[in-house]
Coordinates of C-alpha atoms and ligand atoms in Angstrom, one line a residue:
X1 CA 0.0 0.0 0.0
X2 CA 1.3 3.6 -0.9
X3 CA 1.4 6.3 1.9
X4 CA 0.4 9.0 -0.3
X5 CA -1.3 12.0 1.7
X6 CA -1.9 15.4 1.4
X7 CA -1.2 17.7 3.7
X8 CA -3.4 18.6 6.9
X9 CA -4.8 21.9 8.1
X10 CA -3.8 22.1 11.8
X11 CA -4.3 25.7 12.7
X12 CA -3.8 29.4 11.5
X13 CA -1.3 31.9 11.6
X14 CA -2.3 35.6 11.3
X15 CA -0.6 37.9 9.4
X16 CA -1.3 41.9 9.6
X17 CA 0.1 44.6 7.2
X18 CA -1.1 48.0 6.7
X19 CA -4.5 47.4 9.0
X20 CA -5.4 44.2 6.9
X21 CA -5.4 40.9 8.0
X22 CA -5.0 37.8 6.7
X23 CA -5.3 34.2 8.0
X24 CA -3.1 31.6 6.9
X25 CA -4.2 28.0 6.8
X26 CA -1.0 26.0 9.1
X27 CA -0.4 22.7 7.4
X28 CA 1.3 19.7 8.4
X29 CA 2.7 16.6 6.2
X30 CA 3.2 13.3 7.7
X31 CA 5.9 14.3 9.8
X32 CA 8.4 17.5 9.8
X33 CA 7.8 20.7 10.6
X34 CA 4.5 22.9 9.8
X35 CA 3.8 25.4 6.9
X36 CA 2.3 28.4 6.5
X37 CA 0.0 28.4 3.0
X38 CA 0.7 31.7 2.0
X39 CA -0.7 31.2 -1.9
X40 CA -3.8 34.3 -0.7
X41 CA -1.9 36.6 0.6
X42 CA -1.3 38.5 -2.4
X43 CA -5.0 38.9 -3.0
X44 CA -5.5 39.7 0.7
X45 CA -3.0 41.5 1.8
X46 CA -1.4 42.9 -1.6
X47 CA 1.7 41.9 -0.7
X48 CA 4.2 38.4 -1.7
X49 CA 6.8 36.6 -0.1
X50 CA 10.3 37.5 -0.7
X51 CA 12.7 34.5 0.1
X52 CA 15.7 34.5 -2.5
X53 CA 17.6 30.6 -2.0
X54 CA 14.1 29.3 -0.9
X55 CA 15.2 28.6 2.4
X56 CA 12.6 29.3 4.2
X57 CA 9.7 27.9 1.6
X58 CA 8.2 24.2 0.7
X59 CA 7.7 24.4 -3.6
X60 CA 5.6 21.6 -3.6
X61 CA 4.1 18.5 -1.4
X62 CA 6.0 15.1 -2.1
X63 CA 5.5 11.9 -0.4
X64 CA 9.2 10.5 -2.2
X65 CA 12.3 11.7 0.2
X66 CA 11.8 12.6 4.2
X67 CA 15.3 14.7 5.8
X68 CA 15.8 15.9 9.6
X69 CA 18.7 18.1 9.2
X70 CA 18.9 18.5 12.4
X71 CA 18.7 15.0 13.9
X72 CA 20.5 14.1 10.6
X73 CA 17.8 11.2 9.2
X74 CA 16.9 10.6 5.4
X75 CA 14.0 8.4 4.2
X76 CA 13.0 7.2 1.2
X77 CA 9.2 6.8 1.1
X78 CA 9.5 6.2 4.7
X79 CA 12.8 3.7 4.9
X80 CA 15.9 4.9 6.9
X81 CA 18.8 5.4 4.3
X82 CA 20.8 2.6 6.3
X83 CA 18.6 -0.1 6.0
X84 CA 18.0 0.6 2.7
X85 CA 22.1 0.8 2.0
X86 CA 22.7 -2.2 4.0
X87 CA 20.0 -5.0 2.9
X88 CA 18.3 -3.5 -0.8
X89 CA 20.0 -2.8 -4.1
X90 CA 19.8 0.2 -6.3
X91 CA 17.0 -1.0 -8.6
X92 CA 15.0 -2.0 -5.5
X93 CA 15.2 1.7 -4.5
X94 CA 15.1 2.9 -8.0
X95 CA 11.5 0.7 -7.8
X96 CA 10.5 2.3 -4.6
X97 CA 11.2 6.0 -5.1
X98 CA 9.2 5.9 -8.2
X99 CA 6.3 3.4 -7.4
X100 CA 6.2 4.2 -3.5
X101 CA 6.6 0.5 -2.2
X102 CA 9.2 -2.0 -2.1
X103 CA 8.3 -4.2 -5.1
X104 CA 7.3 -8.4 -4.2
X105 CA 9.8 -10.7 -5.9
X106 CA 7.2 -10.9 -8.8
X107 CA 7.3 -7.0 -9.5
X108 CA 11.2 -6.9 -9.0
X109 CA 11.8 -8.8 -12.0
X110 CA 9.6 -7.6 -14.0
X111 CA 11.3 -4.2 -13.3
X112 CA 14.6 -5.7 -13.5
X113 CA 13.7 -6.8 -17.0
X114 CA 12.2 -3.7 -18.3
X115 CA 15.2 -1.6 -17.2
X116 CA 17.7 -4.0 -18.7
X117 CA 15.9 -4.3 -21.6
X118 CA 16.3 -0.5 -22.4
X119 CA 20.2 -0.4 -21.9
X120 CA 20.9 0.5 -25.2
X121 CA 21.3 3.4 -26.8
X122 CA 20.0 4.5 -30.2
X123 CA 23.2 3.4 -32.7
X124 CA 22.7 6.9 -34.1
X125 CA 23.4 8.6 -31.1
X126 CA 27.1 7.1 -30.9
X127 CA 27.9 9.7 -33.4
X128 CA 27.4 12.6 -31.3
X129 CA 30.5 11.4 -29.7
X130 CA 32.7 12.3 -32.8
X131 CA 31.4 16.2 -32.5
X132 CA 32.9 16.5 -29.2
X133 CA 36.5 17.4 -28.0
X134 CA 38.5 14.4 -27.0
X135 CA 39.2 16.5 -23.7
X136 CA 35.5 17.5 -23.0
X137 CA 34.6 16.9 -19.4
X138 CA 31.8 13.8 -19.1
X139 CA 29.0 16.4 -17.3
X140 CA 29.1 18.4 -20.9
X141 CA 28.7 15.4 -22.9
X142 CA 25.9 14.2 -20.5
X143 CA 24.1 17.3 -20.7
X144 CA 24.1 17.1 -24.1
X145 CA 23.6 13.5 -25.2
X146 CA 20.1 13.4 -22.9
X147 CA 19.1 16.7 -23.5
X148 CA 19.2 14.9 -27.0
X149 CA 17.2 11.5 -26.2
X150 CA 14.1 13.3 -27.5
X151 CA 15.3 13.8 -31.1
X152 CA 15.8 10.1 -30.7
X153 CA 12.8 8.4 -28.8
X154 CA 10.2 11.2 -29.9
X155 CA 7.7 8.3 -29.2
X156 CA 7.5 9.1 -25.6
X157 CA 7.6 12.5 -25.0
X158 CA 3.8 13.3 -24.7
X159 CA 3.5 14.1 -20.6
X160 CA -0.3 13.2 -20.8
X161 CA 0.2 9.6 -21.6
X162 CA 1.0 7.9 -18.6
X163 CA 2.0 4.8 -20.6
X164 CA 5.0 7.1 -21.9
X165 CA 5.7 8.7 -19.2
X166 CA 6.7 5.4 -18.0
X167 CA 8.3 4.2 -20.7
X168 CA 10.8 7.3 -20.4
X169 CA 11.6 6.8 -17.0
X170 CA 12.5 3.2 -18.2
X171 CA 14.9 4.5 -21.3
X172 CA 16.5 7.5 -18.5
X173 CA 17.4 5.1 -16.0
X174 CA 18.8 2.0 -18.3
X175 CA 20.5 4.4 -21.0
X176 CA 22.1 7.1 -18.2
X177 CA 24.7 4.2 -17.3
X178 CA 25.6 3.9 -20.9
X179 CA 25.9 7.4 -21.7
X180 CA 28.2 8.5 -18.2
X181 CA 30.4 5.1 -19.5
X182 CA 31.0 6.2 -23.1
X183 CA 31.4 9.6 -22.1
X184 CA 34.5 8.0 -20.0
X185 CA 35.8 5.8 -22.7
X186 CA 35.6 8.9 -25.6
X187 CA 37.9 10.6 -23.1
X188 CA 40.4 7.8 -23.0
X189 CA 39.8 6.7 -26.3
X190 CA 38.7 2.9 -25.9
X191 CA 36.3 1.5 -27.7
X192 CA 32.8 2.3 -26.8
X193 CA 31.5 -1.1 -23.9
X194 CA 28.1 -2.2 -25.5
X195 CA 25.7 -3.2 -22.3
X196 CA 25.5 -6.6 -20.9
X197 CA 22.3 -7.1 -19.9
X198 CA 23.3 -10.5 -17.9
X199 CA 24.8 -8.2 -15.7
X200 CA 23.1 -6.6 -12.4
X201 CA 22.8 -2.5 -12.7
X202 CA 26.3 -1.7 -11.3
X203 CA 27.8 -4.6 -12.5
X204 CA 26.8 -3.3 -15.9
X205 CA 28.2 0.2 -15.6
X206 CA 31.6 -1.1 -14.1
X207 CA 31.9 -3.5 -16.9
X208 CA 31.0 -0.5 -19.7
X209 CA 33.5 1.6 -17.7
X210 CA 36.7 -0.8 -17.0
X211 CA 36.3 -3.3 -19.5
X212 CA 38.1 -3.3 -23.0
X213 CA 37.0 -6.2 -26.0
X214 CA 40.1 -7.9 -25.6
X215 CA 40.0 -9.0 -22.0
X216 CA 37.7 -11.0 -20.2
X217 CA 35.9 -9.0 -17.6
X218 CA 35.1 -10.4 -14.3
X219 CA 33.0 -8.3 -11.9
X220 CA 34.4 -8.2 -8.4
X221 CA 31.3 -8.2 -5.7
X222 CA 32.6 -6.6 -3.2
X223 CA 33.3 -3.2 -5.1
X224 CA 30.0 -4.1 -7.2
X225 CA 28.5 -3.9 -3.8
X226 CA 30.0 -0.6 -3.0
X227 CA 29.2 1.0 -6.7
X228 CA 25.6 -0.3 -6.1
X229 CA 25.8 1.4 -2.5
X230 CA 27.1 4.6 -3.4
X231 CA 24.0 4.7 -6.6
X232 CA 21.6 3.8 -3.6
X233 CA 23.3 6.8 -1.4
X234 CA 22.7 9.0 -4.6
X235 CA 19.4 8.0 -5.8
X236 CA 17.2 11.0 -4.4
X237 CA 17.1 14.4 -1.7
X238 CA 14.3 16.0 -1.9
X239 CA 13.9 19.5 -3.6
X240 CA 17.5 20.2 -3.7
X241 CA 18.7 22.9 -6.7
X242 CA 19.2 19.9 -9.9
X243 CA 15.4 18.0 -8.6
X244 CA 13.7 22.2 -8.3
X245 CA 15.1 22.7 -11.6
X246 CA 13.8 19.3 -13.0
X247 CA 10.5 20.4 -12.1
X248 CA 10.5 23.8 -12.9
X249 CA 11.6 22.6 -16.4
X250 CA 9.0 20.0 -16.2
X251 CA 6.7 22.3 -15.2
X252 CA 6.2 23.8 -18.4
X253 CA 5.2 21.1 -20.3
X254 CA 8.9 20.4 -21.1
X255 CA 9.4 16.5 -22.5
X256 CA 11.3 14.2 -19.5
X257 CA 15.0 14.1 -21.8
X258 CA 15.1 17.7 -21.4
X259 CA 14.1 18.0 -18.1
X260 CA 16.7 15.8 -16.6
X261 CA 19.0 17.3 -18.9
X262 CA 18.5 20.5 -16.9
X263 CA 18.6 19.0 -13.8
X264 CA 22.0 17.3 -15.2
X265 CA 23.6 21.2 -15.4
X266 CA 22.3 22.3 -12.1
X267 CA 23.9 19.6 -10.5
X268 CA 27.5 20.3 -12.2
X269 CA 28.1 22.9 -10.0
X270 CA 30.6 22.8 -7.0
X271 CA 28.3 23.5 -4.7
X272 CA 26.0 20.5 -5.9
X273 CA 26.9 17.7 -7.2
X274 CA 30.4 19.0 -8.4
X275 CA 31.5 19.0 -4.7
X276 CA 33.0 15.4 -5.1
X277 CA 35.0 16.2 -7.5
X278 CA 35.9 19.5 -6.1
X279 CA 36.9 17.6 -2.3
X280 CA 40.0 15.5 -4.2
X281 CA 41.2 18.8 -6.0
X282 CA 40.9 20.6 -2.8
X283 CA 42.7 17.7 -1.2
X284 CA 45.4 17.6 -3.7
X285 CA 46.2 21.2 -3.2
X286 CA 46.5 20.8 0.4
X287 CA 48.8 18.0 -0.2
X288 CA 50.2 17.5 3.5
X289 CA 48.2 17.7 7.0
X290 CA 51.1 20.6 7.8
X291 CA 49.2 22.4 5.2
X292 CA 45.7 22.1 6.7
X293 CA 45.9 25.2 9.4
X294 CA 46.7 27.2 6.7
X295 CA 44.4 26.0 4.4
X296 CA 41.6 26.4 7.4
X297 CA 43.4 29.8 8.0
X298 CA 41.8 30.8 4.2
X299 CA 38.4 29.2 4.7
X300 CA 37.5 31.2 7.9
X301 CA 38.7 33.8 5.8
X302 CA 35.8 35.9 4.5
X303 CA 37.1 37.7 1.1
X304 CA 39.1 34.5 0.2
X305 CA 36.2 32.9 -1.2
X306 CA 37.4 29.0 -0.3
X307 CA 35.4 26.5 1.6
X308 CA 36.1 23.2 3.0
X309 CA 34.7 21.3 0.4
X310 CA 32.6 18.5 1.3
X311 CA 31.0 20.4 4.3
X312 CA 28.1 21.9 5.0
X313 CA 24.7 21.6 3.7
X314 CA 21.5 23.8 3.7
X315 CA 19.4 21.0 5.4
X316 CA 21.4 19.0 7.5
X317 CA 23.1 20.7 10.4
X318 CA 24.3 17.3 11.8
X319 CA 26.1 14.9 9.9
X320 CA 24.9 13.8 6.8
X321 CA 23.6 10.2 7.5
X322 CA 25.0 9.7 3.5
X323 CA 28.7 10.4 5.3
X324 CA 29.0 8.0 7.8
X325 CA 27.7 5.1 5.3
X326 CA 30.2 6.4 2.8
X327 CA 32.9 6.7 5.4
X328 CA 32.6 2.9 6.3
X329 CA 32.2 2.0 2.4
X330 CA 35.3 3.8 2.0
X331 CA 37.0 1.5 4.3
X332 CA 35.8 -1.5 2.8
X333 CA 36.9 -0.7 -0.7
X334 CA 40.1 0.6 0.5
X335 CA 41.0 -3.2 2.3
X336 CA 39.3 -5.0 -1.1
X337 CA 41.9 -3.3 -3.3
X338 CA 44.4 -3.9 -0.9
X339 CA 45.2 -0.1 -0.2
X340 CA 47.0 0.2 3.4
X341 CA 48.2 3.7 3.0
X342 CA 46.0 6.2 1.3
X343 CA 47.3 9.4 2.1
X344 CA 44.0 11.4 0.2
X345 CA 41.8 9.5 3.3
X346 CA 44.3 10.0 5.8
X347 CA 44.1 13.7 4.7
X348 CA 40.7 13.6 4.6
X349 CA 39.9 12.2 8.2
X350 CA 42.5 14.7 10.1
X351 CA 41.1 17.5 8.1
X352 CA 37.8 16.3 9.6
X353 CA 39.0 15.8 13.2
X354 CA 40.1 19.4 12.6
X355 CA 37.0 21.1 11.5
X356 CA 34.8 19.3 13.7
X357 CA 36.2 20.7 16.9
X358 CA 37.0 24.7 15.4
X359 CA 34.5 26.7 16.9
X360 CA 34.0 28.2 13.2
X361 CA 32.5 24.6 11.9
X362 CA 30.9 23.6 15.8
X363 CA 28.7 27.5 15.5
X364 CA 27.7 26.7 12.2
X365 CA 26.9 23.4 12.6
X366 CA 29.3 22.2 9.2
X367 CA 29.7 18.6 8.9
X368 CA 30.5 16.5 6.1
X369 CA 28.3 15.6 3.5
X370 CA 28.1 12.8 1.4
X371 CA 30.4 14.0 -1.3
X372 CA 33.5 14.3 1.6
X373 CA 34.6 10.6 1.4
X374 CA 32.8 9.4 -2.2
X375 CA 35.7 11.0 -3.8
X376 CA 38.4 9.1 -2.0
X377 CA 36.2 5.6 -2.9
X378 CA 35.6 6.6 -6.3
X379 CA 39.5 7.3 -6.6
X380 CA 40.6 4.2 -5.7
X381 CA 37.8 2.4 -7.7
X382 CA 39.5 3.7 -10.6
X383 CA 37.2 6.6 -11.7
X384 CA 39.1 9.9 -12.4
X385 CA 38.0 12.5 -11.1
X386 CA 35.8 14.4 -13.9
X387 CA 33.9 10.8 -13.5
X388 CA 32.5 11.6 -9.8
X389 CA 29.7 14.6 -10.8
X390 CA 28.5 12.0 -13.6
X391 CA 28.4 9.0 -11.4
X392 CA 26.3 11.0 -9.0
X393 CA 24.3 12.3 -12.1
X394 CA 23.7 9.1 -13.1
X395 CA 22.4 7.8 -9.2
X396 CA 20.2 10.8 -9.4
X397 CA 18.6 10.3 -12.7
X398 CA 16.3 7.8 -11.1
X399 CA 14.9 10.5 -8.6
X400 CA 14.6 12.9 -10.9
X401 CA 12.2 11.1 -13.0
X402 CA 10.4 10.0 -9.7
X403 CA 10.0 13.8 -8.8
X404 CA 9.3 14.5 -12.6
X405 CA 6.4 12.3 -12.3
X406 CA 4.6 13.0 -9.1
X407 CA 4.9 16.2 -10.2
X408 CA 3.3 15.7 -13.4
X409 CA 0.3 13.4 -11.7
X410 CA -0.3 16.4 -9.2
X411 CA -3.5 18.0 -9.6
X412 CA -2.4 21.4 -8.5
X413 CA 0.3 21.7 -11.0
X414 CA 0.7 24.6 -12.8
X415 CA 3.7 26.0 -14.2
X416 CA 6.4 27.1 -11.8
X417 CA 6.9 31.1 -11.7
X418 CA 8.1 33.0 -8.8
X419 CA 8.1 36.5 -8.5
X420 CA 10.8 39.3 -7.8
X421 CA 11.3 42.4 -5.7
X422 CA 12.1 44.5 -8.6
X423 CA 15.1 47.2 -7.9
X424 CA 15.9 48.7 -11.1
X425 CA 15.3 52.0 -12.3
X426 CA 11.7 53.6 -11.9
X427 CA 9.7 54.0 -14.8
X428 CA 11.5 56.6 -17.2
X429 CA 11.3 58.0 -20.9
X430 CA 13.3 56.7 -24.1
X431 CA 16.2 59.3 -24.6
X432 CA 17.2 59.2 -28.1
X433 CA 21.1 58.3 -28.7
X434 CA 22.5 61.7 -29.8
X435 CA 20.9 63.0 -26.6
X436 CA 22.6 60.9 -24.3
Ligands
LIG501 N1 33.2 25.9 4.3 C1 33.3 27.1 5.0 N2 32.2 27.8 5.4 C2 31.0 27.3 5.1 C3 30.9 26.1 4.3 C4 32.0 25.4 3.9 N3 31.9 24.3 3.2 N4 29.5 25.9 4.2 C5 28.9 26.9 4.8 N5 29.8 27.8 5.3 C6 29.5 29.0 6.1 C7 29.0 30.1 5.2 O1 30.1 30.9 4.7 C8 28.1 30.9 6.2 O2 29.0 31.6 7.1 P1 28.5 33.1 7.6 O3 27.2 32.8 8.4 O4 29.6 33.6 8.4 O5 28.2 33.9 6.4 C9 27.5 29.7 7.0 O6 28.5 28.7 7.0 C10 26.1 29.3 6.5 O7 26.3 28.8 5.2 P2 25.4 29.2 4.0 O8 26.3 29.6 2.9 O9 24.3 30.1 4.4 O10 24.8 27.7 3.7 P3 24.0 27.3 2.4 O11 22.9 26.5 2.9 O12 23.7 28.5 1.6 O13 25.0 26.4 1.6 C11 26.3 24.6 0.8 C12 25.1 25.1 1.6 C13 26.2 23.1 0.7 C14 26.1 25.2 -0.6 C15 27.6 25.1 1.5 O14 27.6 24.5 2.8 C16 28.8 24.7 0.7 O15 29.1 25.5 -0.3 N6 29.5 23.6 1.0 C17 30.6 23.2 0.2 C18 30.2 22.5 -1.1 C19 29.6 21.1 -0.8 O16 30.2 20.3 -0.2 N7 28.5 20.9 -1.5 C20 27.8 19.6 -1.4 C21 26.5 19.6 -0.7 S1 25.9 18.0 -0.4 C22 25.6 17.2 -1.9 C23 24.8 18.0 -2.9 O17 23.9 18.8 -2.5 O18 25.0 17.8 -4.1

């Protein structure tokens, strides 16, 4: 059974300006902290909200992704991230953020088989390849090739037919693995992997990524495991900036390709998704733990404009439950591969140790977030680093098109359009140029 509600009155706040008053239904969801509807006050009051960053506002009701910053939990459709990283696997989660229940063994396989069964990508759209610079970083050529999937399966792009909407989510989430993997292999120049759909989900995008046609491939489970892990980790976060700009895009009627594509560039940047890749470059420069006091020295800084990267986070002000499961993944990998010294984690952890007891990181609550230590296991996986933002794209496809579609089955949905304090110049009168 699905645990699909809408949100409840519980009371009113009242909100006075210019001796006029305005109630404001008090909402609540199924847990988390109440809301203030605020969608009359405009025609009561004559005023809007002004909240640049959204901080302080709820776009939209969801019943997909549950976080307590502050006690530091995360739920998908109501199951703790660590159970969930412990006993399922990726396309058990991928089944259960977009369908709302774990599926029976019955339903499992059937999903199983319809996402393998749409691993391969149009043969025509190998060619884009060729356009690209051999030195183009994956996240372009990801942007690009999905924003593209539309010229190529223009058979499910209507939004209204439920039957392609599904269909799409189907081709985003089995293609995505294919596209981040030749993306990888253009940069290196090694022949593009076709999929091997007798393979599990992460087994399949390993093999795509590491494999070459002359050499058998043989997947190895433990760092299957921690591949699959780190897609579960991943998979969804509520209305973070790429999954607002997925459904702002997909607000306006936009077909699915484009709207992930979107949601692809919002999460390039470093304060997103391109914080992974961002921690082992900061690492790197710090080179030494003599270094880090300095390097601390320039984040407390205010005009220096550097941050400990892979800390912080506008929801959780605790640590990031996606951390500590990393943190322990990290180890595993690390004794798999048979690395006893790796001086980017023994960088990592002291610089840690550090922050977490500076008064700086302890008043603003900064902890690490999930992209601290997925670097350092993505590293000694064998991914450069340019690799990281895609692999995360590519885990976060699948909530994406679960956000895409409860969006798209919402009643209330209209298009997505906020407003603006405007603080340009008053009305004034042309001025023609040679009177200037
Ligand atoms: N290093 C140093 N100072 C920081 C950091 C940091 N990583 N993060 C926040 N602060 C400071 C910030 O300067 C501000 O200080 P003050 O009050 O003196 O002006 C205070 O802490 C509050 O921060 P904020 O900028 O209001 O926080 P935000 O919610 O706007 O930003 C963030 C959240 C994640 C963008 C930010 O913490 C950050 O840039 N972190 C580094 C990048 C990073 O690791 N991003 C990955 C986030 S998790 C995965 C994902 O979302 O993709």
């Amino acid at each position: 059974m699905s645990h699909n509600t809408s949100s409840k009155q519980i009371g009113s706040a009242t909100l006075t300006y210019d001796n006029k008053s305005a109630t404001l239904p008090v909402l609540s969801g199924s847990i988390g902290p109440a809301v203030a509807d605020i969608r009359k006050i405009q025609n009561e009051l004559g005023i809007f909200t002004f909240d640049p960053s959204y901080g302080a506002t709820a776009s939209c009701e969801s019943s997909i992704t549950y976080i307590d910053g502050d006690e530091g939990i995360l739920l998908y459709r109501g199951y703790p991230i660590e159970q969930l990283a412990e006993h399922s696997t990726f396309l058990e989660v991928a089944y259960l953020l977009l369908w709302g229940n774990l599926p029976n063994a019955g339903e499992l396989k059937d999903f199983t088989h319809n996402v393998t069964m749409h691993t391969m990508l149009h043969e025509q759209i190998r060619r884009f390849w060729d356009g690209f610079r051999r030195d183009a970083h994956p996240m372009a050529m990801l942007c690009s090739v999905v924003g593209a999937m539309s010229a190529f399966y223009p058979d499910s792009i209507d939004i209204h037919d439920p039957r392609q909407r599904e269909i799409s989510a189907f081709r985003m989430i089995a293609k995505i693995p294919t596209i981040t993997a030749w993306a990888h292999k253009y940069n290196v120049g090694q022949p593009f992997m076709y999929p091997r759909n007798d393979l599990t989900y992460a087994d399949n995008f390993l093999f795509m990524f590491h494999a070459v046609p002359p050499e058998a491939y043989k997947p190895n489970p433990i760092l299957s495991r921690a591949m699959d892990r780190i897609f579960i980790l991943h998979a969804d976060h509520e209305q973070n900036a790429s999954t607002s700009t997925v459904r702002l895009a997909g607000s306006t009627g936009a077909n699915p390709f484009a709207c992930i594509a979107a949601g692809i560039a919002s999460l390039w940047g470093p304060a997103h998704g391109g914080a992974n890749e961002a921690v082992l470059k900061m690492l790197a420069e710090i080179g030494h733990k003599d270094h880090i006091p300095e390097f601390i020295k320039q984040v407390k800084d205010k005009n220096s404009h550097v941050k400990l990267m892979g800390f912080g986070h506008r929801v959780y002000k605790n640590y990031d439950p996606r951390a500590k499961i990393m943190q322990k993944t990290c180890y595993e990998v690390l004794e798999e591969l048979g690395i006893k010294d790796e001086p980017m984690l023994d960088l990592a952890m002291e610089l840690e140790k550090i922050a977490l007891e500076d008064p700086y990181f302890v008043e603003r609550k900064l902890y690490p977030n999930v992209d601290f230590y997925s670097g350092i296991i993505l590293k000694a996986m064998g991914f450069p680093t340019t690799m990281f933002t895609p692999i995360f794209a590519l885990a976060r496809t699948v909530g994406w098109v679960s956000q895409w579609m409860e969006m798209i089955e919402d009643p209330q949905q209209r298009i997505g359009r906020p407003r603006q304090v405007y603080t340009g110049a008053p009305s004034r009168d042309y001025v023609p140029v040679d009177k200037r």
